[in-house]
Coordinates of C-alpha atoms and ligand atoms in Angstrom, one line a residue:
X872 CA 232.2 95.7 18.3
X873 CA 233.3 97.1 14.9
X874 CA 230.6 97.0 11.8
X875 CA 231.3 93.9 10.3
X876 CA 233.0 94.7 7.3
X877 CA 231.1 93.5 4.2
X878 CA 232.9 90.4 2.8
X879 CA 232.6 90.6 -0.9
X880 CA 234.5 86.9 -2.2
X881 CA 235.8 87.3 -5.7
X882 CA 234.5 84.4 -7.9
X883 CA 237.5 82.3 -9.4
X884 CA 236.9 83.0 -12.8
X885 CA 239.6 81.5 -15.0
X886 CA 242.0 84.0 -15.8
X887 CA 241.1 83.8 -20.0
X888 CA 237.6 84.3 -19.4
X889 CA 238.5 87.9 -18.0
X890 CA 236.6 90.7 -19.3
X891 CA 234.8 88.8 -21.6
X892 CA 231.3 88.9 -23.0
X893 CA 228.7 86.3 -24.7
X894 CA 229.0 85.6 -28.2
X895 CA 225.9 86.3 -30.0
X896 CA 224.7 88.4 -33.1
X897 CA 222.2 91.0 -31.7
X898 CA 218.9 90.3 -31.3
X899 CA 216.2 93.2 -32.4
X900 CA 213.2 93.6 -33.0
X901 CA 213.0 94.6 -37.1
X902 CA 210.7 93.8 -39.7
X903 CA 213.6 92.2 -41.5
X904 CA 215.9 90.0 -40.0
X905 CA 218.6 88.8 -42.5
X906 CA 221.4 88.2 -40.2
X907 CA 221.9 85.1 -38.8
X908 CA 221.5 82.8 -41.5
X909 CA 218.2 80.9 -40.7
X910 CA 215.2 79.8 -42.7
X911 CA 212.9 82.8 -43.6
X912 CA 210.3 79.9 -43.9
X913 CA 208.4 78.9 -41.1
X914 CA 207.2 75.6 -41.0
X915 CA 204.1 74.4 -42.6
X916 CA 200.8 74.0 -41.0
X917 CA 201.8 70.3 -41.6
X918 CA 204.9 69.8 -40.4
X919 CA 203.7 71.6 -37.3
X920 CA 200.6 69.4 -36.9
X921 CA 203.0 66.3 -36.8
X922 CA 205.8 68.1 -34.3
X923 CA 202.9 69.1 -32.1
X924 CA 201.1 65.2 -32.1
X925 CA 205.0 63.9 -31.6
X926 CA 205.3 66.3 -28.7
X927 CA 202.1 65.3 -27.2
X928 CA 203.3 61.7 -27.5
X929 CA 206.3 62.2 -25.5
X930 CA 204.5 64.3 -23.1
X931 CA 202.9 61.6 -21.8
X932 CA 206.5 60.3 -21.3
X933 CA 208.4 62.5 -19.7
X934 CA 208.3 60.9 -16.0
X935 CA 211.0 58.8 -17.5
X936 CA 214.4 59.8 -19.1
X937 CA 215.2 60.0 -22.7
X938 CA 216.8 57.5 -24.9
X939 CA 220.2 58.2 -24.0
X940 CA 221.5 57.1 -27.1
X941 CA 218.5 58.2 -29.7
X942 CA 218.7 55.3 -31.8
X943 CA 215.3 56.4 -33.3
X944 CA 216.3 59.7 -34.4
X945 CA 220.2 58.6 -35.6
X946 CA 218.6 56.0 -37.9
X947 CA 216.0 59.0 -39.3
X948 CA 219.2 60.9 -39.4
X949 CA 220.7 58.1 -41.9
X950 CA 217.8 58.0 -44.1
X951 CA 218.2 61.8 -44.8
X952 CA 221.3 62.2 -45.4
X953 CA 221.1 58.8 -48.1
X954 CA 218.6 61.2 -49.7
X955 CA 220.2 64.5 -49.4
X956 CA 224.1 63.5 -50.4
X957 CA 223.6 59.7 -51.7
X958 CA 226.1 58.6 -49.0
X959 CA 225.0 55.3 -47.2
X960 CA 225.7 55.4 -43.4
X961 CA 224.9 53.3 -40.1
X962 CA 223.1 54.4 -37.3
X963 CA 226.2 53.8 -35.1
X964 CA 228.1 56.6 -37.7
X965 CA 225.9 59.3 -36.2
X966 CA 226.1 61.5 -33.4
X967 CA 223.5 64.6 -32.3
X968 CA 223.6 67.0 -30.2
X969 CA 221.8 70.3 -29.1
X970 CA 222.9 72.0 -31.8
X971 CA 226.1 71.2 -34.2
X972 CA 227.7 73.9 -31.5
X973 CA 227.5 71.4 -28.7
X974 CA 228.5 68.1 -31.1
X975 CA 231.5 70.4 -32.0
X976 CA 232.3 71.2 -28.5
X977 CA 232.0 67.0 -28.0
X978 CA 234.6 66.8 -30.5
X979 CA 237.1 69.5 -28.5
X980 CA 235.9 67.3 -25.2
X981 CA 237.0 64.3 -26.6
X982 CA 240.0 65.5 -28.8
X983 CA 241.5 68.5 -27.9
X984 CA 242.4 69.6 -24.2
X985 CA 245.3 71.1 -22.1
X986 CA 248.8 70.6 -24.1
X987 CA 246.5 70.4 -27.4
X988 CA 246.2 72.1 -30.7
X989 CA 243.2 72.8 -32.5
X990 CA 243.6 74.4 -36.1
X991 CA 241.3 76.4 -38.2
X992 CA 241.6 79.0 -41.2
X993 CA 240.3 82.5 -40.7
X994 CA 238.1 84.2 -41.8
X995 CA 236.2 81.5 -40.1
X996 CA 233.3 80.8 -37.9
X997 CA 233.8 82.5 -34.7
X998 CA 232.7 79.8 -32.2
X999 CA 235.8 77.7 -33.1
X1000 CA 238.0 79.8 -31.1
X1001 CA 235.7 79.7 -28.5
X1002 CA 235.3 75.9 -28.2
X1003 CA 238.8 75.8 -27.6
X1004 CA 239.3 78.4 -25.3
X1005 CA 236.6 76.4 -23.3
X1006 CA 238.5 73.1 -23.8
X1007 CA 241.8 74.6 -22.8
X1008 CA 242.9 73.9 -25.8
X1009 CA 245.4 76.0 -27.9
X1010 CA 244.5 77.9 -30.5
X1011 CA 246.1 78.3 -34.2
X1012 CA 244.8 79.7 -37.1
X1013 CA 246.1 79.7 -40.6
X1014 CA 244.6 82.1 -42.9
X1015 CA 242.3 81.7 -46.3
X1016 CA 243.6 83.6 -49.5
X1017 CA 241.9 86.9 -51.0
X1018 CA 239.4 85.1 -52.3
X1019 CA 238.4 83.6 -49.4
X1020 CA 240.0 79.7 -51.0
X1021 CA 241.9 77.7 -48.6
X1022 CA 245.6 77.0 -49.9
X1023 CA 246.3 73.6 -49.8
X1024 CA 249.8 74.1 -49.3
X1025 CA 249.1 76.8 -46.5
X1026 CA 246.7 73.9 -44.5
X1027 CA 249.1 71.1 -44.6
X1028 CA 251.9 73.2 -43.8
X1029 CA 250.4 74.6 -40.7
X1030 CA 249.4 71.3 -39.6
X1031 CA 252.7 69.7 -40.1
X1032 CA 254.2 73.0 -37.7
X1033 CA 252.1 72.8 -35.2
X1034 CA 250.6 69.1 -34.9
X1035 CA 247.0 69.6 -34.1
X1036 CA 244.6 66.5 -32.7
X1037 CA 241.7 69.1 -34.5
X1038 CA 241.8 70.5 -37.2
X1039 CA 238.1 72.7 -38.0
X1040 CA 237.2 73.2 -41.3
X1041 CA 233.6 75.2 -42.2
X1042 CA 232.5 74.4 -45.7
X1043 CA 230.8 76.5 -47.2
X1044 CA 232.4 78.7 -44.9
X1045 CA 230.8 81.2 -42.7
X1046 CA 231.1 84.1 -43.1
X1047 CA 232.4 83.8 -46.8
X1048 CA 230.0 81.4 -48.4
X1049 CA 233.0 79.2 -49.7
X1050 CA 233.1 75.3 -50.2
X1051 CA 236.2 73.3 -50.3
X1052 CA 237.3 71.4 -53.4
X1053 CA 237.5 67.9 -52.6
X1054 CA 241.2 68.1 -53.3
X1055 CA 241.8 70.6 -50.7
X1056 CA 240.0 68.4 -48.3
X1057 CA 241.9 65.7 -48.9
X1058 CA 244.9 67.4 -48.8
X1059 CA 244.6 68.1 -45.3
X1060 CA 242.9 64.9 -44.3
X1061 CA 246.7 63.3 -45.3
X1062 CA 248.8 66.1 -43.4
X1063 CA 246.4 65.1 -40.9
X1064 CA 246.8 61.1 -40.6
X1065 CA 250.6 61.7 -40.5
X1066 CA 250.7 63.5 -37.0
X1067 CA 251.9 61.6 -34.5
X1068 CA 248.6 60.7 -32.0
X1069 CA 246.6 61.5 -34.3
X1070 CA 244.1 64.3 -35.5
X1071 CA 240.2 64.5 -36.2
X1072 CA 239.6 66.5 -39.1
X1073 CA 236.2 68.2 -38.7
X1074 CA 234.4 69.4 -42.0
X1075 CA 231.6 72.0 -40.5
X1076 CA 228.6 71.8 -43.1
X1077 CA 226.4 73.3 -41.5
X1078 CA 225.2 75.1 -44.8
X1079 CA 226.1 71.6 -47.0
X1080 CA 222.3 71.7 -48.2
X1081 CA 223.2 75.3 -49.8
X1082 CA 226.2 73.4 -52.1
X1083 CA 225.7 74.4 -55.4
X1084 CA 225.0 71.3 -57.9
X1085 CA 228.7 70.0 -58.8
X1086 CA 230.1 71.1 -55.4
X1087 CA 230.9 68.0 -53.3
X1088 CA 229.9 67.0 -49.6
X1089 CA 232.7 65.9 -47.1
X1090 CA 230.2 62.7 -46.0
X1091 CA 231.7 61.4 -49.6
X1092 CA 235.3 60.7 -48.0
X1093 CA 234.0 59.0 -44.6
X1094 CA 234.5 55.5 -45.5
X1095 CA 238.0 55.7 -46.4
X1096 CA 238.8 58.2 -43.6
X1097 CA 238.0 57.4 -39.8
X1098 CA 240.0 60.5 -38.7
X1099 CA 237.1 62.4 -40.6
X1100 CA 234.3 64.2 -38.7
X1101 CA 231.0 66.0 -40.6
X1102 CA 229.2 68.1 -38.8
X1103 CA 225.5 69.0 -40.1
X1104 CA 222.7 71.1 -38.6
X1105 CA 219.0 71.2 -38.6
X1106 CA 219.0 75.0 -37.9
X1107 CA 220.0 76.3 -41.5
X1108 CA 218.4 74.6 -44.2
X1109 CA 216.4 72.5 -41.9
X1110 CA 214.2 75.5 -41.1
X1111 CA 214.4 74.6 -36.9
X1112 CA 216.8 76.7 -35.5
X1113 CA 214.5 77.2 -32.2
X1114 CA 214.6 73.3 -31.8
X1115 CA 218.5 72.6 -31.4
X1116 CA 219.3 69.8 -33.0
X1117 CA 223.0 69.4 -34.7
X1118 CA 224.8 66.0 -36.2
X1119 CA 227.4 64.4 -37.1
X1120 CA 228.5 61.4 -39.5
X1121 CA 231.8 59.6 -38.7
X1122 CA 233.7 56.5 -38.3
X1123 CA 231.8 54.4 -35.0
X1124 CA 235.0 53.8 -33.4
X1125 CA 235.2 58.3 -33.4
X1126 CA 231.2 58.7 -31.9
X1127 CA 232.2 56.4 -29.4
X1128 CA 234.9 58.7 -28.0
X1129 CA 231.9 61.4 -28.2
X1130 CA 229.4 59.1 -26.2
X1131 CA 232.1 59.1 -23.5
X1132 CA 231.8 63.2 -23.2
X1133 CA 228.3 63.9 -23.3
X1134 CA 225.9 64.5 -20.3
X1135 CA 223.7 61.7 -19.5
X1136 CA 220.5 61.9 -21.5
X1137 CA 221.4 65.3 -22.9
X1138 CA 219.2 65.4 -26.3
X1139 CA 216.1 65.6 -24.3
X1140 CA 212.4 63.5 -25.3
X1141 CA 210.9 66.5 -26.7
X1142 CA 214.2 67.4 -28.9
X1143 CA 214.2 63.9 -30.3
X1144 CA 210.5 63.8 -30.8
X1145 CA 210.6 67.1 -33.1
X1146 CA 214.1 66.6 -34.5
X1147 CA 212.0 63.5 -35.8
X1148 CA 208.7 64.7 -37.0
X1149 CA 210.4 67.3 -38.8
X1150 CA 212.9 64.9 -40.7
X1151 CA 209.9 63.0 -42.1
X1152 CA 209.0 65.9 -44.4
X1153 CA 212.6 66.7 -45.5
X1154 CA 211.1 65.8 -49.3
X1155 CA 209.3 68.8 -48.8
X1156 CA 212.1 70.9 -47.4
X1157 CA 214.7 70.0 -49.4
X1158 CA 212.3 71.6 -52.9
X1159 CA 212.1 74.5 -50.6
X1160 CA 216.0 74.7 -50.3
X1161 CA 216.0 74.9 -54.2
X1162 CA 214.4 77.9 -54.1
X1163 CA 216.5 79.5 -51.6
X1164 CA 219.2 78.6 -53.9
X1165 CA 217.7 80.0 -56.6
X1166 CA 217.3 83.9 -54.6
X1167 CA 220.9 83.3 -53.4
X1168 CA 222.1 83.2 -56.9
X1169 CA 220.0 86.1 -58.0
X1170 CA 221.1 88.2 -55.1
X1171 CA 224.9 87.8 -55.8
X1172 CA 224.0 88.8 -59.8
X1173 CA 221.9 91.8 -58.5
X1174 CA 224.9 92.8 -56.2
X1175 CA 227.8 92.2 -59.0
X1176 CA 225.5 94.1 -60.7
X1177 CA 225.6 97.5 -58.6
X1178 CA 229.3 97.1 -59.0
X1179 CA 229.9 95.6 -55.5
X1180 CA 232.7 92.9 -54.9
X1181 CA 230.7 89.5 -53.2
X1182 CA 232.2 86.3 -52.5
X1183 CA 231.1 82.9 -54.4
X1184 CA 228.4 81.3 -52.3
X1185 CA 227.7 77.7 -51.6
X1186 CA 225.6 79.2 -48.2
X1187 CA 222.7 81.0 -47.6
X1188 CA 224.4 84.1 -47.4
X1189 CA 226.2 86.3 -49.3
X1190 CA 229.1 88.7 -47.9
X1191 CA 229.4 91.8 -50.0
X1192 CA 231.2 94.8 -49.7
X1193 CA 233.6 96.4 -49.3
X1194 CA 233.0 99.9 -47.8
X1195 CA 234.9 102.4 -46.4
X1196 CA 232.4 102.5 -43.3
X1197 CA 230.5 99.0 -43.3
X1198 CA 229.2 100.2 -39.9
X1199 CA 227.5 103.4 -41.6
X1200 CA 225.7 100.8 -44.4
X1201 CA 225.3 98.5 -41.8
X1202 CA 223.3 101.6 -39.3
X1203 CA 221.6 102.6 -42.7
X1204 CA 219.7 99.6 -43.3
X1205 CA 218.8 98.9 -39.5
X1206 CA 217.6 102.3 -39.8
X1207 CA 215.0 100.5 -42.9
X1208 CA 214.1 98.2 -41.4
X1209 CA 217.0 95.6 -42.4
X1210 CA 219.3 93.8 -40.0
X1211 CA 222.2 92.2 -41.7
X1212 CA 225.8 91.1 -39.9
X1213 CA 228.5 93.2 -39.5
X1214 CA 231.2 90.5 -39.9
X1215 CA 233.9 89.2 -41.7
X1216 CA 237.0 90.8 -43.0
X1217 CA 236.9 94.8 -42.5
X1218 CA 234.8 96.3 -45.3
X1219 CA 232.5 93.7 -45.3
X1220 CA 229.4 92.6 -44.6
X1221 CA 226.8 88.9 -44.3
X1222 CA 223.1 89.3 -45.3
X1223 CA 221.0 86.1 -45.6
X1224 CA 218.8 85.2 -48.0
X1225 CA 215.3 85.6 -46.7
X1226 CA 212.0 85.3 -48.9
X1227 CA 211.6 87.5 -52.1
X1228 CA 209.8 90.5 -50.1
X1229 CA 213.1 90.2 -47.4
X1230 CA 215.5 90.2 -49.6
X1231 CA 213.5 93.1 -52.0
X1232 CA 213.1 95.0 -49.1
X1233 CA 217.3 95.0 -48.3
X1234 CA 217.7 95.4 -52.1
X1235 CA 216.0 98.6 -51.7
X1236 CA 217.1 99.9 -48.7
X1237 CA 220.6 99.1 -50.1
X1238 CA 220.2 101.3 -52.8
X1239 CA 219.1 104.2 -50.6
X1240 CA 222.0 103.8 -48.6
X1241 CA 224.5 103.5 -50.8
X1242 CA 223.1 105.0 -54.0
X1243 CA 223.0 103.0 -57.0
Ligands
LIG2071 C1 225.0 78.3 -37.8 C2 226.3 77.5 -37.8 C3 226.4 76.3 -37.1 C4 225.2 75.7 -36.5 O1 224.9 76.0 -35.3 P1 223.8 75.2 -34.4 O2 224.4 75.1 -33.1 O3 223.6 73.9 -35.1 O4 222.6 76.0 -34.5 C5 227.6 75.6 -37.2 N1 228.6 76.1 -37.9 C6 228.6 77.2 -38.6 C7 229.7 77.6 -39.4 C8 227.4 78.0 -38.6 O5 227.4 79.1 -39.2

């Protein structure tokens, strides 16, 4: 008999998923992480008191599935955002998710799809091309202007050539800190309502607690637009990145499609039960996001001020630069102590704003690297 000769099957992996390898910032262990954009505040000793009773609560529970359709946590949902943006919604207007990732991903479920276009505007969040690929749906994207704007004229042209069903938009955009003018946002909302079948506009904020005071939120434009989509996120401002939770606000008639798409029961007991005991101290959060404001502004002065070129922010972050060898600065303040994200255009790079010690500690190390 011959040695049987080792079968080795090759896995069908869909030929566009060849050769490629998880998204994801790196993970390190360093004193001072600035790159990824989350709360440098931990929760307080209250707030985790009242996530750890609510968790114990639906502990007792958890024989049983979940509210499939989290009516509890979509009405806290609608209270917050009344209070954060003024904008009165209904329960049935909301839509959560584990993590504004998945609800966007609902959205390309529901939306996008093989023979389908989805639209964005680059420099732009990287996930969006992602979403899409994993949807089969095609990919186009326009481009933002030096300063990081979006042209109005650029957006609606592009969507009148290629007739998206989804068109993403991040404001303030990630990686470049920038929020669009309500004009621009209209702008494409009506190239948008004049393709034929249709197309969901998706306004991304998840940094919209960042806006600086005058700039406007997209939840503004929902009742006269039902093509309109805002996506929100409890992992920036929020301060609960660890729990996954993400949101939207839209027309019903548009979370319906979305209820359609989801896994049964996929926002689990426990997910609802802190997503919930953290939104009842969002008073105290939201002072909290003043100050972060606050260091965001100073940081972009301190940077001007060492003669570097940074980009209006509306986000949590601030991308600086632009260097000859961002990879070098970027080495140099790992090599401190100081992760930040090598991202964006070439020459540039993200850093967060963290607590006053953080972000003193990458002012310094900045300094060394670069001179001053
Ligand atoms: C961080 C981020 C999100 C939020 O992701 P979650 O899945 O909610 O943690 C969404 N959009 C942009 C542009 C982001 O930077």
């Amino acid at each position: 008999m011959p040695a049987e000769s080792p079968v080795r099957p090759a896995l069908p992996l869909r030929a566009e998923l060849a050769g490629l390898h998880p998204y994801g910032a790196p993970q390190l262990d360093v004193p001072v992480l600035l790159n990824v954009n989350e709360n440098p505040y931990p929760p307080s000793g209250a707030v985790v008191d009242d996530i750890a009773e609510a968790v114990r609560q639906a502990a007792g529970g958890l024989n049983r599935y979940p509210d499939r359709d989290f009516l509890g946590l979509r009405t806290d949902l609608v209270r917050y955002l009344l209070a954060e943006s003024g904008v009165a919604l209904a329960p049935e207007q909301l839509w959560a998710a584990n993590g504004s990732n998945e609800v966007m991903l609902h959205l390309l479920q529901a939306f996008g799809g093989p023979g389908r276009v989805a639209v964005s505007f680059a420099p732009t969040y990287s996930m969006y091309p992602e979403y899409a690929r994993d949807t089969a749906t095609g990919w186009v994207v326009g481009r933002r202007e030096h300063d990081f704007s979006l042209d109005a004229a650029h957006a609606v042209a592009t969507i009148a050539e290629h007739q998206p069903s989804v068109v993403l938009l991040a404001s303030p955009n990630n990686p470049t800190g920038t929020a669009l003018p309500t004009a621009t946002t209209l702008a494409v909302l009506d190239a948008a309502a004049q393709v034929p079948g249709g197309c969901v506009v998706v306004v991304d904020e998840a940094y919209g607690e960042f806006r600086r005071r005058g700039t406007p939120s997209a939840l503004e434009l929902l009742a006269d637009h039902p093509h309109l989509a805002v996506a929100r996120t409890m992992s920036k401002a929020f301060g609960l990145a660890g729990a996954r939770v993400g949101y939207l606000a839209a027309a019903p008639q548009l979370v319906d499609a979305l209820r359609v798409v989801r896994l049964p029961y996929h926002l689990s007991a426990v997910t609802q039960a802190v997503a919930r005991a953290a939104l009842a101290h969002s008073a105290e959060l939201m002072a909290q996001v003043g100050s972060l404001r606050d260091e965001r502004d100073a940081l972009v002065e301190w940077l001007r001020g060492r003669g570097h070129e940074v980009a209006d922010s509306d986000a949590n972050f601030v991308l600086f630069g632009r260097f000859a060898d961002r990879h070098a600065v970027w080495q140099g303040l790992l090599d401190r102590g100081v992760l930040i994200r090598e991202v964006g255009p070439e020459g540039w790079l993200r850093v967060s704003v963290g607590t006053p010690a953080e972000t003193a500690a990458f002012r310094a190390a900045l300094d060394q690297v670069v001179g001053s």
